Tab-separated table of C-alpha atoms in Angstrom:
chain	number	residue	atom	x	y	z
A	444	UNK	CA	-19.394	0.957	1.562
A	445	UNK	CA	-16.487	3.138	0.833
A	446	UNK	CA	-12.985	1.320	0.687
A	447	UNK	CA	-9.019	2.819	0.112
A	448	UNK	CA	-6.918	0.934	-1.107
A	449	UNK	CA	-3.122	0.871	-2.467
A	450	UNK	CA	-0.929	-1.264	-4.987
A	451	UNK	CA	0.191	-4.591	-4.729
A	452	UNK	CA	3.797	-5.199	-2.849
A	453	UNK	CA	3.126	-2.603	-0.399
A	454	UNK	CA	5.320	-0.027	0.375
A	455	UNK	CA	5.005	2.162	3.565
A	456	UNK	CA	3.701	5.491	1.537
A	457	UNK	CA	0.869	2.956	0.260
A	458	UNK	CA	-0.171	1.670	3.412
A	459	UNK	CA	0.352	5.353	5.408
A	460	UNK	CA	-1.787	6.770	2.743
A	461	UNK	CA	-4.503	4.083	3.233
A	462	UNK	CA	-4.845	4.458	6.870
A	463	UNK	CA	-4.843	8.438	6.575
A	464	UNK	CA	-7.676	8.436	3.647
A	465	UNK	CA	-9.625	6.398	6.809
A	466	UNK	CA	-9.374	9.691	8.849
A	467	UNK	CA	-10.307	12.174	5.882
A	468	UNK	CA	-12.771	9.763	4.722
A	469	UNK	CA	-14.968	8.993	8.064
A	470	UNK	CA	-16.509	5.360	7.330
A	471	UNK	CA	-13.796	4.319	4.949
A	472	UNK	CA	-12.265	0.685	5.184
A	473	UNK	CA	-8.783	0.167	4.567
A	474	UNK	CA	-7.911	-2.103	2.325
A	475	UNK	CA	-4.525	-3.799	2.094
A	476	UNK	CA	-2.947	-5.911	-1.132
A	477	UNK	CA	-2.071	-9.776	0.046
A	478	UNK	CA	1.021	-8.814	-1.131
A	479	UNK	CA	3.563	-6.302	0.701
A	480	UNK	CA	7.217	-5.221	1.433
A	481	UNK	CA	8.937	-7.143	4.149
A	482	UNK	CA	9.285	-4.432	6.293
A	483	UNK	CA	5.607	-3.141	5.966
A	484	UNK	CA	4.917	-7.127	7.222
A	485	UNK	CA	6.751	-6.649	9.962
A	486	UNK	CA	4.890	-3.735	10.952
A	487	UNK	CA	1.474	-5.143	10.102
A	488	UNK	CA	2.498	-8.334	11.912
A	489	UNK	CA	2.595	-6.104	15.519
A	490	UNK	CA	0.173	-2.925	14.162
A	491	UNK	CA	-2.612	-5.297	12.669
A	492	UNK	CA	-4.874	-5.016	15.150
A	493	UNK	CA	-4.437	-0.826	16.177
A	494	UNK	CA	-6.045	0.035	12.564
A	495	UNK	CA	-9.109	-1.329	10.740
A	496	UNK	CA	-7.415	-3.135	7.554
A	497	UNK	CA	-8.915	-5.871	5.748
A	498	UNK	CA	-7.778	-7.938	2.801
A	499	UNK	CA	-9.412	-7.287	-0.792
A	500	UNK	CA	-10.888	-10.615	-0.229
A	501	UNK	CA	-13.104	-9.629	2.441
A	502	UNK	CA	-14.362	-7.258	0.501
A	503	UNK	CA	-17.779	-7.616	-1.177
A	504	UNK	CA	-17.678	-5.249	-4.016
A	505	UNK	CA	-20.901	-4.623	-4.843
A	506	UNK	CA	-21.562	-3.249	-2.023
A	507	UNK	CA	-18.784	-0.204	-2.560
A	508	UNK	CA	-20.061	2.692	-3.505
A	509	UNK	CA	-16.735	5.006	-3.370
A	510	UNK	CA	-13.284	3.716	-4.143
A	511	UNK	CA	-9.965	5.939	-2.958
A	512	UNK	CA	-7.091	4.657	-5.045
A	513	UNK	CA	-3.811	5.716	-3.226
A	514	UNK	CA	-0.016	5.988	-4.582
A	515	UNK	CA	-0.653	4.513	-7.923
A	516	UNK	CA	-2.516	5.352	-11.295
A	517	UNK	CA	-3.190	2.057	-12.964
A	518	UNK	CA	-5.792	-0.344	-12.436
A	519	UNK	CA	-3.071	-3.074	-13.109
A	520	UNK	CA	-1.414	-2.367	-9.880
A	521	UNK	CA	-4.649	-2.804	-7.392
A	522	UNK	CA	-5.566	-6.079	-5.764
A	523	UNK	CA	-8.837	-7.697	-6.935
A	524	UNK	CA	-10.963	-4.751	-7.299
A	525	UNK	CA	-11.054	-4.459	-10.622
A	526	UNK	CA	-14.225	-5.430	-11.139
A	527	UNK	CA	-15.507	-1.890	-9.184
A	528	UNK	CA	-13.546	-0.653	-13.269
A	529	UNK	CA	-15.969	1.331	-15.416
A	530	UNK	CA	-18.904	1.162	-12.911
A	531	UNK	CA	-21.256	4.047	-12.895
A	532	UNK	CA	-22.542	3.730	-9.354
A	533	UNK	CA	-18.969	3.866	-7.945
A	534	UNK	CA	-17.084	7.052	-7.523
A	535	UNK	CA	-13.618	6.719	-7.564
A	536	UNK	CA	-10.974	9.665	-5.744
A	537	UNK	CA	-7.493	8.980	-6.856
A	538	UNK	CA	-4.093	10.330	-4.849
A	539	UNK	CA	-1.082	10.240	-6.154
A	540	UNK	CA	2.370	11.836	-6.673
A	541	UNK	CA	3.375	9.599	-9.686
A	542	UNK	CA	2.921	12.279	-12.804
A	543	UNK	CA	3.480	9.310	-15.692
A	544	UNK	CA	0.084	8.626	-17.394
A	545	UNK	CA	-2.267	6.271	-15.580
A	546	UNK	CA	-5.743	4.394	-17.138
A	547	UNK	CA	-7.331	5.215	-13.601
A	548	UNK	CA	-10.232	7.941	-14.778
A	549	UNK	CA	-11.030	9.286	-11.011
A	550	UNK	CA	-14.048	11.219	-10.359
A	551	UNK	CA	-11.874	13.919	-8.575
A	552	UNK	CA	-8.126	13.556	-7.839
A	553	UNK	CA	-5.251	15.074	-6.218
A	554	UNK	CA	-1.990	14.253	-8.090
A	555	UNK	CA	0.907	16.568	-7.414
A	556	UNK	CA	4.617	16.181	-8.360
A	557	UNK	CA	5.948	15.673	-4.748
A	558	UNK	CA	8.011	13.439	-2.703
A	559	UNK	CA	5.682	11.001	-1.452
A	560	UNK	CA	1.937	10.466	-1.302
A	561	UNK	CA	1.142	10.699	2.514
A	562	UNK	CA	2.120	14.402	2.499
A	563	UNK	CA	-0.961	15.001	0.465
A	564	UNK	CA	-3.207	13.626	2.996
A	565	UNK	CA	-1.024	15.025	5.760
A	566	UNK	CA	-1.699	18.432	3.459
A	567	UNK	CA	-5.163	17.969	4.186
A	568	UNK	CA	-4.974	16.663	7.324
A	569	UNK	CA	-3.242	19.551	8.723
A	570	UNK	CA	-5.821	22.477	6.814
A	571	UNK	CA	-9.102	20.225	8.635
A	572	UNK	CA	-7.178	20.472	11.430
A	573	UNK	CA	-7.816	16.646	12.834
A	574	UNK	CA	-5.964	15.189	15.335
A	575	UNK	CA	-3.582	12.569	14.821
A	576	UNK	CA	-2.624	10.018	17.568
A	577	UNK	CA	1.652	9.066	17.752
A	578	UNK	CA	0.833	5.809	16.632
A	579	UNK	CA	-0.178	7.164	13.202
A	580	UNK	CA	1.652	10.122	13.009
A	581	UNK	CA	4.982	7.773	13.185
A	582	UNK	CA	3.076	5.364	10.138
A	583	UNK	CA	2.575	8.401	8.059
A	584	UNK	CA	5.877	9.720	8.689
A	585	UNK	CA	7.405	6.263	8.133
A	586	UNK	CA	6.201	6.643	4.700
A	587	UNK	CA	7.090	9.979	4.205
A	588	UNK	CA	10.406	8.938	4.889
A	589	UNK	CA	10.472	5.829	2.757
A	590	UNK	CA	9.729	7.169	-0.151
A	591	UNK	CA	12.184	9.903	0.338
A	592	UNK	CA	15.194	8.609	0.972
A	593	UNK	CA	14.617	10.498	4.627
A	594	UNK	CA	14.188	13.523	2.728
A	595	UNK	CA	17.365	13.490	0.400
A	596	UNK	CA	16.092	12.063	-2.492
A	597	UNK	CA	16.077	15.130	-5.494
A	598	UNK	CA	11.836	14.245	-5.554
A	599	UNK	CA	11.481	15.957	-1.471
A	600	UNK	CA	9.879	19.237	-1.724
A	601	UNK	CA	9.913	21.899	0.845
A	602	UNK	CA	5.867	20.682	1.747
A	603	UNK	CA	7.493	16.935	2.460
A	604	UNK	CA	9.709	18.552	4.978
A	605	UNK	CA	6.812	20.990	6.190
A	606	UNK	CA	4.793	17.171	6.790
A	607	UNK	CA	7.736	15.782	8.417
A	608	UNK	CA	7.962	18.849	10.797
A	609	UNK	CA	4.265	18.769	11.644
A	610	UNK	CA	4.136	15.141	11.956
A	611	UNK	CA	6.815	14.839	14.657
A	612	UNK	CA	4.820	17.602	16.551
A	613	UNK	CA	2.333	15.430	16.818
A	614	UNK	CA	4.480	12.888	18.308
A	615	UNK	CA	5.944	10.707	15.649
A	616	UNK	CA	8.670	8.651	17.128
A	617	UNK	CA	11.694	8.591	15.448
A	618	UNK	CA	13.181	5.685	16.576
A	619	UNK	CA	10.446	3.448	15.663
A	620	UNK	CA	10.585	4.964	12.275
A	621	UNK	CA	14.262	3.656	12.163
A	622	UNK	CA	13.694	0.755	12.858
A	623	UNK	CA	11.297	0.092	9.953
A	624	UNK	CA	13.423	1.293	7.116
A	625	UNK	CA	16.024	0.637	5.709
A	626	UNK	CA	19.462	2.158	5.849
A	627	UNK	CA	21.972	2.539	2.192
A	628	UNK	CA	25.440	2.872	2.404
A	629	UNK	CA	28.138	3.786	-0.192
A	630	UNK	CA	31.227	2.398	-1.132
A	631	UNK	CA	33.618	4.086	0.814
A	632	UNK	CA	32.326	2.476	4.377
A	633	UNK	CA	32.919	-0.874	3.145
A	634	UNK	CA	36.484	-1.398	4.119
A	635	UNK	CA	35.166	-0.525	7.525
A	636	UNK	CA	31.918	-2.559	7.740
A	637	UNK	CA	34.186	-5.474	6.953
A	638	UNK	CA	36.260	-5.275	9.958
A	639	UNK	CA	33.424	-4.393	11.930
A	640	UNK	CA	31.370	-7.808	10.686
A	641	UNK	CA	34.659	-9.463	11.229
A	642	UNK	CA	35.692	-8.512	14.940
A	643	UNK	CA	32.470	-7.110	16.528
A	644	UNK	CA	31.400	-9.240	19.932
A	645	UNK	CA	27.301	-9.929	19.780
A	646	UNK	CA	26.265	-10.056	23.098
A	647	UNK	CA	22.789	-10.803	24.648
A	648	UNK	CA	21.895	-8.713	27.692
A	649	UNK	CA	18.292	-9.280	29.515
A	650	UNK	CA	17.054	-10.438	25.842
A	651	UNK	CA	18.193	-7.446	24.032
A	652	UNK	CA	21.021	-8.502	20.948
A	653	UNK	CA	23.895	-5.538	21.214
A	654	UNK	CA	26.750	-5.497	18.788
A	655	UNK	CA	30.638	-3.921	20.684
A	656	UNK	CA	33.309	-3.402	18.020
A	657	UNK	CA	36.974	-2.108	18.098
A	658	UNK	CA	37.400	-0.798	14.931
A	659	UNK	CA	41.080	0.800	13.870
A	660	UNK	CA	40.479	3.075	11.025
A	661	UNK	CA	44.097	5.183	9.022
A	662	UNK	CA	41.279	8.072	7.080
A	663	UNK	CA	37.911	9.721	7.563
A	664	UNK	CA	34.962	8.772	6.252
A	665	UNK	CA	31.650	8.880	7.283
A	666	UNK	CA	31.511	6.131	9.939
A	667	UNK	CA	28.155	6.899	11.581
A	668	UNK	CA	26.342	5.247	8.666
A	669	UNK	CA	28.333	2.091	9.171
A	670	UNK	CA	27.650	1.548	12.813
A	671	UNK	CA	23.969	1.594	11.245
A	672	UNK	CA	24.059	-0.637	8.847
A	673	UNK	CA	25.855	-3.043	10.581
A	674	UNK	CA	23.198	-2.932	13.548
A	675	UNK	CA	20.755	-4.078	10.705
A	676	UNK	CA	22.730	-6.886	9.119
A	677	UNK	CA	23.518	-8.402	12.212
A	678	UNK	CA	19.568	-7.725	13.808
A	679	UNK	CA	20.953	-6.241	16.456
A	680	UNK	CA	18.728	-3.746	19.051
A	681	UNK	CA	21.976	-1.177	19.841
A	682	UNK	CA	25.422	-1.497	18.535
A	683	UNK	CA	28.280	0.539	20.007
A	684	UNK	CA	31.745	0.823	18.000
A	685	UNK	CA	34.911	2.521	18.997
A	686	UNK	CA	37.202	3.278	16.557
A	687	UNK	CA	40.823	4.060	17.116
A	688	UNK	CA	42.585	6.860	14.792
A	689	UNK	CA	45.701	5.624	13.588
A	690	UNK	CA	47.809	8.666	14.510
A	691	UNK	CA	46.249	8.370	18.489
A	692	UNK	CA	43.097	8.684	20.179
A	693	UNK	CA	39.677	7.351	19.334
A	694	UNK	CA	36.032	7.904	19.324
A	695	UNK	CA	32.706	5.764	20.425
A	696	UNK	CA	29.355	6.263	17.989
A	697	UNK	CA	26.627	4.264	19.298
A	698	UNK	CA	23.209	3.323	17.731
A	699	UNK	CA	20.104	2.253	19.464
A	700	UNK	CA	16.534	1.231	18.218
A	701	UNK	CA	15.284	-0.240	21.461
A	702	UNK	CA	13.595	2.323	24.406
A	703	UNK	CA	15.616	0.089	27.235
A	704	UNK	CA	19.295	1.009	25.642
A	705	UNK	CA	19.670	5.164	25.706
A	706	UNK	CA	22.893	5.556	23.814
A	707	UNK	CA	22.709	9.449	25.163
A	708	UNK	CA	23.256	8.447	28.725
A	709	UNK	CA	25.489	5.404	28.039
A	710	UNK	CA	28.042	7.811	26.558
A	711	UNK	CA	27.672	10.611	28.660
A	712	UNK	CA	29.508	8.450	30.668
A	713	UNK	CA	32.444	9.167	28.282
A	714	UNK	CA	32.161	12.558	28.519
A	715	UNK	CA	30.095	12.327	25.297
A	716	UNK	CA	25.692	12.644	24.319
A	717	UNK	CA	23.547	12.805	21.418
A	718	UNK	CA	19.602	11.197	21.682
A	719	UNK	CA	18.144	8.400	23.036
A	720	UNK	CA	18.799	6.299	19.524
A	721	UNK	CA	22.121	8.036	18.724
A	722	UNK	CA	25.128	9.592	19.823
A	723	UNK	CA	28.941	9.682	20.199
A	724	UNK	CA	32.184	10.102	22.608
A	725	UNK	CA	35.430	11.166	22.292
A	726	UNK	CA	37.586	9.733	24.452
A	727	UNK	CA	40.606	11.938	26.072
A	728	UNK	CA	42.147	9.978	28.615
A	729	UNK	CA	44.835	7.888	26.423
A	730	UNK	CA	45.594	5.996	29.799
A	731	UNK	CA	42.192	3.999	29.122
A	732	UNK	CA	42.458	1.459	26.694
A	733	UNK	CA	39.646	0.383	24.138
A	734	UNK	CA	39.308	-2.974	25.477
A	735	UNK	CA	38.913	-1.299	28.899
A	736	UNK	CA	36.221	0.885	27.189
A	737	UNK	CA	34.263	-2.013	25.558
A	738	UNK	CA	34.150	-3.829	29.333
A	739	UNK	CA	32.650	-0.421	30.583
A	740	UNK	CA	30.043	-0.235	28.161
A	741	UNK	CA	29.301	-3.871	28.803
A	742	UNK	CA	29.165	-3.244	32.697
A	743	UNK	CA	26.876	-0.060	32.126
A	744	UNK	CA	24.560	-1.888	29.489
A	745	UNK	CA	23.685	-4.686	32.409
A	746	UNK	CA	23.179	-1.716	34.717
A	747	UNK	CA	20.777	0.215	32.817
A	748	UNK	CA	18.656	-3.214	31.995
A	749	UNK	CA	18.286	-3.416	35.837
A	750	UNK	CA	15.944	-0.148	35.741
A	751	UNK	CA	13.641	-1.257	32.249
A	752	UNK	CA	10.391	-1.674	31.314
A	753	UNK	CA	9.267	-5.408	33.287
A	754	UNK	CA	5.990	-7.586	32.050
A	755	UNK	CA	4.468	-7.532	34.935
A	756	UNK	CA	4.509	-3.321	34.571
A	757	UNK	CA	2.388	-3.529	30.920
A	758	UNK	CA	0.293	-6.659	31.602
A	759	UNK	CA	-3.262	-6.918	32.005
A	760	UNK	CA	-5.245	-8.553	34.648
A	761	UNK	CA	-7.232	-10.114	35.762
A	762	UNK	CA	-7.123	-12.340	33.116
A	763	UNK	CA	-10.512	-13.570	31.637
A	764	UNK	CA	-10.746	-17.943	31.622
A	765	UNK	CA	-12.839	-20.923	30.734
A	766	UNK	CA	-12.525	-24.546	31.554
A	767	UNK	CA	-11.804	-26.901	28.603
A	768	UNK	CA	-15.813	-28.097	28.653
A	769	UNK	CA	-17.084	-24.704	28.088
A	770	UNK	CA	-18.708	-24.287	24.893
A	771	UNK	CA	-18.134	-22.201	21.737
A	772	UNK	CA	-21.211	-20.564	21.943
A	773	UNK	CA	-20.093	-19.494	25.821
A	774	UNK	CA	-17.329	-18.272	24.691
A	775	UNK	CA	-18.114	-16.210	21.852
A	776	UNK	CA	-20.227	-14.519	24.093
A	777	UNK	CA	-17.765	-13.917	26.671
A	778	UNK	CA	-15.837	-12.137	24.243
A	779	UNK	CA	-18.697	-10.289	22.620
A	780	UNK	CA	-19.851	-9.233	26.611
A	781	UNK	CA	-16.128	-8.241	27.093
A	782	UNK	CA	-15.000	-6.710	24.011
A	783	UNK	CA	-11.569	-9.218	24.046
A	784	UNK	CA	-10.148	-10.970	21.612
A	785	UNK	CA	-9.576	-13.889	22.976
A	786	UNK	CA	-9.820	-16.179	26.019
A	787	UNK	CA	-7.687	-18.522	27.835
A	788	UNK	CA	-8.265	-22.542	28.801
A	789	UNK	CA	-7.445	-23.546	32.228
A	790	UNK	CA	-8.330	-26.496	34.280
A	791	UNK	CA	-6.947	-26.537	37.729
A	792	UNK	CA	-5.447	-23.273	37.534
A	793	UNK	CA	-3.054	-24.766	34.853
A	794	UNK	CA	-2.736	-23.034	31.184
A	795	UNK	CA	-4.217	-25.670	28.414
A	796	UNK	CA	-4.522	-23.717	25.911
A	797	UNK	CA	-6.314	-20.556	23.944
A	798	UNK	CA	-8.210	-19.347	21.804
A	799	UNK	CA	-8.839	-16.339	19.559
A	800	UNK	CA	-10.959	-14.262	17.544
A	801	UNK	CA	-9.611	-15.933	14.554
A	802	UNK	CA	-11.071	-19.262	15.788
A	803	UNK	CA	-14.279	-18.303	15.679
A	804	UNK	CA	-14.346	-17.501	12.555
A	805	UNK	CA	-13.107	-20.842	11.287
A	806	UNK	CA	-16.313	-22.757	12.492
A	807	UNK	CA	-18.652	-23.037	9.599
A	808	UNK	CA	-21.327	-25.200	11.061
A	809	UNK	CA	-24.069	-24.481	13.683
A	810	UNK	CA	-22.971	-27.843	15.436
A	811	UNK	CA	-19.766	-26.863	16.106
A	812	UNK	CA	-20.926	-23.753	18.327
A	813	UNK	CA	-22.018	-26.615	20.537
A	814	UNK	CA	-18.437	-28.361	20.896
A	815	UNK	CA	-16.431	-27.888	24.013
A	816	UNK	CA	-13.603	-25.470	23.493
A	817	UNK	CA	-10.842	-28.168	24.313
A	818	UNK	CA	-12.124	-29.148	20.197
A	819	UNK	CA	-10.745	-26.084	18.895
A	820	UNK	CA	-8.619	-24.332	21.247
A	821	UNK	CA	-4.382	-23.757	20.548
A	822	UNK	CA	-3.029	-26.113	22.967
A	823	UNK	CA	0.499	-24.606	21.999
A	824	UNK	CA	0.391	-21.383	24.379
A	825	UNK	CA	3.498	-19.402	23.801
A	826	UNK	CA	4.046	-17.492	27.414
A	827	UNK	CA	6.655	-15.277	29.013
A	828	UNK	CA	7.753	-14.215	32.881
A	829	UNK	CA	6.419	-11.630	34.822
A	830	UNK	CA	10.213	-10.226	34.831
A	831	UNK	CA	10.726	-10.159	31.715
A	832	UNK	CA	11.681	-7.343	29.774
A	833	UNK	CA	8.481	-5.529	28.015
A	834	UNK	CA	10.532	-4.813	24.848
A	835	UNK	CA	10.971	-9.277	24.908
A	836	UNK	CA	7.335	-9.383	24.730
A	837	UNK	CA	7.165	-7.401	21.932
A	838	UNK	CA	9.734	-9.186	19.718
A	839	UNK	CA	7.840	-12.599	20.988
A	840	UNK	CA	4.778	-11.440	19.466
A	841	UNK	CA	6.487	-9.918	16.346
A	842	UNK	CA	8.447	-13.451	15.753
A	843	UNK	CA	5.452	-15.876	16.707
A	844	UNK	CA	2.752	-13.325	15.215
A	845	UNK	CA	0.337	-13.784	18.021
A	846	UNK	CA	-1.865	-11.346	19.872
A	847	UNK	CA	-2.468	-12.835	22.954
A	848	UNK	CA	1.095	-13.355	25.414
A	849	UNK	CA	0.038	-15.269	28.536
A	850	UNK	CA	1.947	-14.545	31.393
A	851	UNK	CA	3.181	-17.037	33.484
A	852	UNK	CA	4.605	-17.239	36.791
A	853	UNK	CA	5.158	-21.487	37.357
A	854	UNK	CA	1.985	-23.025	36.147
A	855	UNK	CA	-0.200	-20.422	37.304
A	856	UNK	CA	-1.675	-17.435	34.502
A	857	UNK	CA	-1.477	-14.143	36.716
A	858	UNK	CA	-1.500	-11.768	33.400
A	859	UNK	CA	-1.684	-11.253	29.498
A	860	UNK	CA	0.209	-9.148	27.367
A	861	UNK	CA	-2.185	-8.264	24.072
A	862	UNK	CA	-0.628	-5.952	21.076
A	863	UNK	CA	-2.655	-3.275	22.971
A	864	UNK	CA	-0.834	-3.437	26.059
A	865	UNK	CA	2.199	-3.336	23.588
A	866	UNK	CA	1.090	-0.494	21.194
A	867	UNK	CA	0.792	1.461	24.664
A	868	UNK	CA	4.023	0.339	25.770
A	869	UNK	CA	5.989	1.039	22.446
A	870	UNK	CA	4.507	4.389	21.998
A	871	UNK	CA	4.885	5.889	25.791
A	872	UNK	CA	1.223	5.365	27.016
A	873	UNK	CA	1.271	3.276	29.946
A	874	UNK	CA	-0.602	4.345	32.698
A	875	UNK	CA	1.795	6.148	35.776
C-alpha cells in the first residue's frame, strides 16, 4: 500500500497536492488529517465522495510500503503516521516548497522555493502529459491560488502563473475557485463596507441570498474589492452595489458566485458587461434614479431565475427502493449489484426513510445482517421539489452533509439527487 498524505489543519495546497500525487502515483490512497481549514471542510463536505480520501485512521500502516509526504517537512505536522518514522521497508517521497529545515529524511524529494506546492505536481503533471478532469483542475488551482494570495504574494514565481494558465485550459472554473477562498481587504474600503453592511437590502430570490446596496461615495478607492467582501460576510450568492459619485453620476459593480445569477448579462442591461461572476455599469441617463435602478435589477434577477437549472433537470431515476421488512443482507447486495450508495425505504409508495453506505458499515455483528432495514434505516429523510432550483440542492447537501437528496413531488419519490448528479451539475456536465 502506498498512501499521500499532508499536515494537520489542512489547507487547500495540502489537500490539492494529495489528490494530484494520486494521479502521478497510480495506486496511491489519499490520505487526509482529521483536522482541516474551514473552507477545505466545506469543500470536502460536497467533493468527499468524487476523490478516494480516507482518514489516517483507516489506515493500517503496516501494510504501507511507500509514503508521499506533501507541503510540509516535519514529521510533527502529519496525522498518525508516525509510526511508518525510521522504517526500512518504507520509502518515503517528500514535496514541498517550504525551504526551512525539516527532520523528514525522504528517499527522493522535490523541494523547490516556489509559490505553492501543487505547481510541482502540476510541473509534472503537465511534462507526463496526463489528463486532468475540471473537477480537479479547479482543486489544484484552488490551491495554487490559496497559497498565493491569487498570485500576488512576493513567493509566486513565473512557473505558478505558467500552472495557473495551464490549469484553466484544462477547465478550471473560476468561479468555484472564488467561492472557496477567501477575499482580504485593506483599510481604505472600510468607510465604504460600513455603509454598505449598514444600508444594503438582502433579498431571497428562488432560494438564492442576493445583497442590493446604494452606496454614496465623495473619493476613489478601489470599490470592487468591497462589493466582494461584503458578499462573503453577509453569505450572500451575488451582490450588486451602485454607488453614486458625489459630484453626479454613478456606477453598478456586481459580484456573483452562483451559475443561475450572470452578472455579465444582468448589467448589459445598463449598457455595461464583464463575466459571468463579475462585472460593472456606468450609468448615463441621470433621469434614472438609483432606487429606480435597484427595482430593475430586482425585476431582472426574478426574470433570469425563471430560465435556471430545475431538480427535476439533474435528478436521477428511476429511483432504486425496499420495503421497511427487507433485510440488511438484501440490501447490501442491492447496492453491491448496483454500484449505489444508498437505498431508499418506502411502504405504500410513501418515503420512510434511508439508508446509506455509511450504515453498513456500522453493523458489527453477523445477526444484525439479518434485521429488517426499518432497525437501522434514517427515518429523518431530508427531500426537495422537483422545481426547485439545482444550485438549492446543492447548498441542501452542503448544509445537511448528506449524499443522497430524495426528490419529492407530494408523498410520492419520483427522483434522487446524489453529489454525483451535483458534481455534474456544478461543473457543466449534464447530459443535453
Amino acid at each position: 500500500m502506498q498512501i499521500a498524505t499532508t499536515h494537520r489543519n489542512t489547507d487547500f495546497d495540502g489537500l490539492a497536492s494529495i489528490v494530484a500525487a494520486t494521479l502521478l502515483y497510480p495506486g496511491t490512497v489519499a490520505v487526509c488529517p482529521k483536522n482541516v481549514n474551514p473552507n477545505v471542510h466545506r469543500f470536502l463536505s460536497l467533493h468527499k465522495t468524487s476523490f478516494d480520501i480516507i482518514l489516517a485512521s483507516e489506515v493500517d500502516p503496516e501494510a504501507v510500503n511507500r509514503l508521499i509526504v506533501v507541503d510540509t517537512n516535519q514529521w510533527r505536522r502529519l496525522d498518525r503516521v508516525d509510526c511508518l518514522r525510521g522504517r526500512d521497508n518504507v520509502e518515503v517521497l517528500l514535496w514541498d516548497h517550504h525551504m526551512g529545515l525539516g527532520d523528514i529524511q525522504p528517499t527522493w524529494q522535490c523541494v523547490e522555493k516556489i509559490g505553492a506546492t501543487i505547481t510541482l505536481l502540476v510541473r509534472e503533471i503537465r511534462e507526463r502529459q496526463l489528463a486532468l478532469t475540471p473537477l480537479q483542475a479547479t482543486l489544484y488551482l484552488i490551491g495554487l491560488y490559496e497559497d498565493t494570495g491569487q498570485l500576488t504574494f512576493s513567493s509566486t514565481t513565473p512557473e505558478d502563473a505558467r500552472a495557473a494558465a495551464f490549469l484553466l485550459e484544462q477547465g478550471a472554473d473560476l468561479t468555484i475557485a472564488v467561492d472557496f477562498l477567501n477575499m482580504a481587504y485593506g483599510e481604505m474600503q472600510k468607510k465604504v463596507l460600513f455603509r454598505l453592511m449598514r444600508d444594503a437590502e438582502q433579498h431571497d430570490i428562488k432560494g438564492k441570498k442576493v445583497g442590493i446596496g446604494v452606496v454614496h461615495i465623495d473619493k476613489h478607492v478601489e470599490l470592487s474589492m468591497v462589493v466582494q467582501l461584503y458578499g462573503k460576510i453577509v453569505n450572500a450568492d451575488a451582490v450588486f452595489v451602485i454607488f453614486v459619485n458625489e459630484g453626479g453620476g454613478y456606477f453598478i459593480i456586481g459580484r456573483s458566485s452562483t451559475p443561475e445569477i450572470n452578472v455579465n448579462n444582468m448589467l448589459q442591461r445598463f449598457g455595461g458587461g464583464g463575466h459571468p461572476g463579475a462585472g460593472s455599469a456606468t450609468i448615463t441617463d441621470t433621469k434614472v434614479t438609483p432606487a429606480e435602478v435597484r427595482q430593475k435589477i430586482i425585476a431582472a434577477l426574478h426574470e433570469m431565475q425563471r430560465g435556471a437549472a430545475l431538480v427535476a433537470d439533474m435528478m436521477s431515476f428511476p429511483v432504486t427502493t425496499v420495503s421497511p421488512e427487507t433485510t440488511m443482507k438484501q440490501v447490501r447486495h442491492i447496492m453491491e449489484e448496483e454500484r449505489i450508495r444508498g437505498v431508499l425505504v418506502e411502504e405504500n409508495e410513501c418515503l420512510r426513510g434511508i439508508v446509506v453506505l455509511w450504515d453498513l458499515k456500522k453493523l458489527r455483528l453477523n445477526k444484525q445482517w439479518n434485521s429488517p432495514v426499518k432497525a437501522f434505516m434514517n427515518r429523518q429523510v431530508t427531500t426537495i421539489a422537483p422545481d426547485a432550483l439545482a444550485s438549492e440542492a446543492a447548498e441542501l447537501m452542503v448544509q445537511k452533509n448528506i449524499g443522497h437528496l430524495p426528490v419529492v413531488q407530494g408523498e410520492k419519490v419520483i427522483g434522487i439527487v446524489t453529489r454525483t448528479d451535483i458534481i455534474n451539475y456544478l461543473y457543466g456536465m449534464l447530459p443535453t
